[in-house]
Amino acid sequence: MRLVFLGPPGAGKGTQARELAHAWGVAHVATGDILREALAAGTSLGLEAKRYMDRGALVPDDVIIDLMRERLAAPDAAQGFIVDGFPRTIAQAEGLERLLEDLGQPLERVVYFEVSEPELLRRLTGRRVCRACQTAFHMVSAPPRSPGVCDRCGGELYQREDDSEATVRHRLGVYARQTAPLLDWYRGRGLLVSVPGEGPIETIRGAIRGAAAAARA
């Protein structure tokens, strides 16, 4: 099973990728995890990525692709993988395609999570964090027992600037502009399938399983 999961922030692709990778016995590959692991291990690529991150710059595509190459060559990816949230641009997609061709592991399917903007806003703006202990809550899915008060330490809950509606709308707009050409690129290769990202988790998971099964039929 060799899949890519794409979708806007808050679409739920990470949750589904972790669960399905475990169920299928394949690797869950997320760029954020790869970067953290490379930094923690002090690898040459991790240190190179750190040089960019320390000055607030984006890690170049070629460094990310090299990190992906290392990760996908690991033994646990031999039976398959789910790449979560990558690529985000056509240039990254082309780099990933070349990498997978070199490894002899071409993609079987690219799954795009469709979620309405109101639902994404509800998910992404609902987080509240304790000023004292940093425990996170969600006003809809995991609310505190008392409004505005941390269950753990009694501290004040607040909304981070990253979770404000204006910031979230900006993030979603950037993602949409970046991703629309990418979806067309994968659609042209016959790899793209869309699944609903709203509704019961098991229903969404069933749609993903169906898409994966169709790719192997």
PDB file of N, CA and C in Angstrom, residues 39-74:
ATOM      1  N   LEU A  39      16.455  16.122  13.386  1.00  0.00           N
ATOM      2  CA  LEU A  39      17.059  17.103  14.291  1.00  0.00           C
ATOM      3  C   LEU A  39      17.509  16.428  15.584  1.00  0.00           C
ATOM      4  N   ALA A  40      16.651  15.557  16.123  1.00  0.00           N
ATOM      5  CA  ALA A  40      16.974  14.878  17.377  1.00  0.00           C
ATOM      6  C   ALA A  40      18.192  13.967  17.211  1.00  0.00           C
ATOM      7  N   ALA A  41      18.293  13.327  16.046  1.00  0.00           N
ATOM      8  CA  ALA A  41      19.404  12.408  15.796  1.00  0.00           C
ATOM      9  C   ALA A  41      20.682  13.130  15.384  1.00  0.00           C
ATOM     10  N   GLY A  42      20.555  14.411  15.015  1.00  0.00           N
ATOM     11  CA  GLY A  42      21.727  15.178  14.598  1.00  0.00           C
ATOM     12  C   GLY A  42      22.315  14.716  13.287  1.00  0.00           C
ATOM     13  N   THR A  43      21.473  14.207  12.375  1.00  0.00           N
ATOM     14  CA  THR A  43      21.979  13.761  11.074  1.00  0.00           C
ATOM     15  C   THR A  43      22.424  14.967  10.250  1.00  0.00           C
ATOM     16  N   SER A  44      23.207  14.700   9.214  1.00  0.00           N
ATOM     17  CA  SER A  44      23.690  15.797   8.367  1.00  0.00           C
ATOM     18  C   SER A  44      22.527  16.539   7.718  1.00  0.00           C
ATOM     19  N   LEU A  45      21.508  15.799   7.260  1.00  0.00           N
ATOM     20  CA  LEU A  45      20.346  16.448   6.666  1.00  0.00           C
ATOM     21  C   LEU A  45      19.554  17.219   7.719  1.00  0.00           C
ATOM     22  N   GLY A  46      19.467  16.642   8.929  1.00  0.00           N
ATOM     23  CA  GLY A  46      18.771  17.339   9.998  1.00  0.00           C
ATOM     24  C   GLY A  46      19.444  18.650  10.338  1.00  0.00           C
ATOM     25  N   LEU A  47      20.777  18.655  10.388  1.00  0.00           N
ATOM     26  CA  LEU A  47      21.518  19.877  10.691  1.00  0.00           C
ATOM     27  C   LEU A  47      21.383  20.898   9.563  1.00  0.00           C
ATOM     28  N   GLU A  48      21.337  20.393   8.316  1.00  0.00           N
ATOM     29  CA  GLU A  48      21.146  21.309   7.188  1.00  0.00           C
ATOM     30  C   GLU A  48      19.769  21.958   7.261  1.00  0.00           C
ATOM     31  N   ALA A  49      18.750  21.155   7.566  1.00  0.00           N
ATOM     32  CA  ALA A  49      17.398  21.708   7.710  1.00  0.00           C
ATOM     33  C   ALA A  49      17.346  22.735   8.850  1.00  0.00           C
ATOM     34  N   LYS A  50      18.076  22.452   9.922  1.00  0.00           N
ATOM     35  CA  LYS A  50      18.070  23.342  11.091  1.00  0.00           C
ATOM     36  C   LYS A  50      18.616  24.719  10.735  1.00  0.00           C
ATOM     37  N   ARG A  51      19.589  24.788   9.823  1.00  0.00           N
ATOM     38  CA  ARG A  51      20.150  26.081   9.435  1.00  0.00           C
ATOM     39  C   ARG A  51      19.078  26.997   8.867  1.00  0.00           C
ATOM     40  N   TYR A  52      18.166  26.416   8.093  1.00  0.00           N
ATOM     41  CA  TYR A  52      17.080  27.216   7.523  1.00  0.00           C
ATOM     42  C   TYR A  52      16.036  27.552   8.576  1.00  0.00           C
ATOM     43  N   MET A  53      15.694  26.565   9.391  1.00  0.00           N
ATOM     44  CA  MET A  53      14.656  26.756  10.395  1.00  0.00           C
ATOM     45  C   MET A  53      15.073  27.790  11.437  1.00  0.00           C
ATOM     46  N   ASP A  54      16.357  27.824  11.782  1.00  0.00           N
ATOM     47  CA  ASP A  54      16.834  28.753  12.797  1.00  0.00           C
ATOM     48  C   ASP A  54      16.690  30.206  12.356  1.00  0.00           C
ATOM     49  N   ARG A  55      16.711  30.439  11.064  1.00  0.00           N
ATOM     50  CA  ARG A  55      16.554  31.818  10.594  1.00  0.00           C
ATOM     51  C   ARG A  55      15.143  32.083  10.046  1.00  0.00           C
ATOM     52  N   GLY A  56      14.239  31.155  10.349  1.00  0.00           N
ATOM     53  CA  GLY A  56      12.837  31.362   9.984  1.00  0.00           C
ATOM     54  C   GLY A  56      12.530  31.152   8.520  1.00  0.00           C
ATOM     55  N   ALA A  57      13.430  30.485   7.791  1.00  0.00           N
ATOM     56  CA  ALA A  57      13.223  30.231   6.369  1.00  0.00           C
ATOM     57  C   ALA A  57      12.626  28.847   6.160  1.00  0.00           C
ATOM     58  N   LEU A  58      11.953  28.670   5.019  1.00  0.00           N
ATOM     59  CA  LEU A  58      11.416  27.364   4.670  1.00  0.00           C
ATOM     60  C   LEU A  58      12.566  26.421   4.298  1.00  0.00           C
ATOM     61  N   VAL A  59      12.452  25.185   4.714  1.00  0.00           N
ATOM     62  CA  VAL A  59      13.446  24.182   4.332  1.00  0.00           C
ATOM     63  C   VAL A  59      13.280  23.904   2.836  1.00  0.00           C
ATOM     64  N   PRO A  60      14.349  24.010   2.038  1.00  0.00           N
ATOM     65  CA  PRO A  60      14.228  23.827   0.584  1.00  0.00           C
ATOM     66  C   PRO A  60      13.678  22.457   0.204  1.00  0.00           C
ATOM     67  N   ASP A  61      13.047  22.419  -0.963  1.00  0.00           N
ATOM     68  CA  ASP A  61      12.440  21.175  -1.433  1.00  0.00           C
ATOM     69  C   ASP A  61      13.450  20.050  -1.535  1.00  0.00           C
ATOM     70  N   ASP A  62      14.697  20.360  -2.004  1.00  0.00           N
ATOM     71  CA  ASP A  62      15.657  19.271  -2.197  1.00  0.00           C
ATOM     72  C   ASP A  62      16.066  18.641  -0.869  1.00  0.00           C
ATOM     73  N   VAL A  63      16.100  19.448   0.205  1.00  0.00           N
ATOM     74  CA  VAL A  63      16.437  18.888   1.516  1.00  0.00           C
ATOM     75  C   VAL A  63      15.287  18.005   2.015  1.00  0.00           C
ATOM     76  N   ILE A  64      14.050  18.486   1.851  1.00  0.00           N
ATOM     77  CA  ILE A  64      12.884  17.693   2.261  1.00  0.00           C
ATOM     78  C   ILE A  64      12.831  16.380   1.492  1.00  0.00           C
ATOM     79  N   ILE A  65      13.087  16.442   0.196  1.00  0.00           N
ATOM     80  CA  ILE A  65      13.052  15.229  -0.626  1.00  0.00           C
ATOM     81  C   ILE A  65      14.134  14.249  -0.182  1.00  0.00           C
ATOM     82  N   ASP A  66      15.329  14.749   0.151  1.00  0.00           N
ATOM     83  CA  ASP A  66      16.391  13.862   0.628  1.00  0.00           C
ATOM     84  C   ASP A  66      16.007  13.220   1.964  1.00  0.00           C
ATOM     85  N   LEU A  67      15.347  13.987   2.841  1.00  0.00           N
ATOM     86  CA  LEU A  67      14.862  13.422   4.104  1.00  0.00           C
ATOM     87  C   LEU A  67      13.806  12.350   3.845  1.00  0.00           C
ATOM     88  N   MET A  68      12.936  12.617   2.865  1.00  0.00           N
ATOM     89  CA  MET A  68      11.922  11.630   2.498  1.00  0.00           C
ATOM     90  C   MET A  68      12.586  10.366   1.944  1.00  0.00           C
ATOM     91  N   ARG A  69      13.641  10.552   1.166  1.00  0.00           N
ATOM     92  CA  ARG A  69      14.350   9.404   0.588  1.00  0.00           C
ATOM     93  C   ARG A  69      14.892   8.504   1.706  1.00  0.00           C
ATOM     94  N   GLU A  70      15.525   9.113   2.704  1.00  0.00           N
ATOM     95  CA  GLU A  70      16.044   8.343   3.843  1.00  0.00           C
ATOM     96  C   GLU A  70      14.926   7.604   4.562  1.00  0.00           C
ATOM     97  N   ARG A  71      13.820   8.318   4.776  1.00  0.00           N
ATOM     98  CA  ARG A  71      12.717   7.718   5.543  1.00  0.00           C
ATOM     99  C   ARG A  71      12.075   6.566   4.785  1.00  0.00           C
ATOM    100  N   LEU A  72      11.846   6.742   3.489  1.00  0.00           N
ATOM    101  CA  LEU A  72      11.156   5.714   2.712  1.00  0.00           C
ATOM    102  C   LEU A  72      12.061   4.523   2.386  1.00  0.00           C
ATOM    103  N   ALA A  73      13.372   4.690   2.584  1.00  0.00           N
ATOM    104  CA  ALA A  73      14.287   3.572   2.408  1.00  0.00           C
ATOM    105  C   ALA A  73      14.424   2.751   3.681  1.00  0.00           C
ATOM    106  N   ALA A  74      13.792   3.193   4.775  1.00  0.00           N
ATOM    107  CA  ALA A  74      13.877   2.480   6.051  1.00  0.00           C
ATOM    108  C   ALA A  74      13.109   1.158   5.961  1.00  0.00           C
TER     109      ALA A  74
END
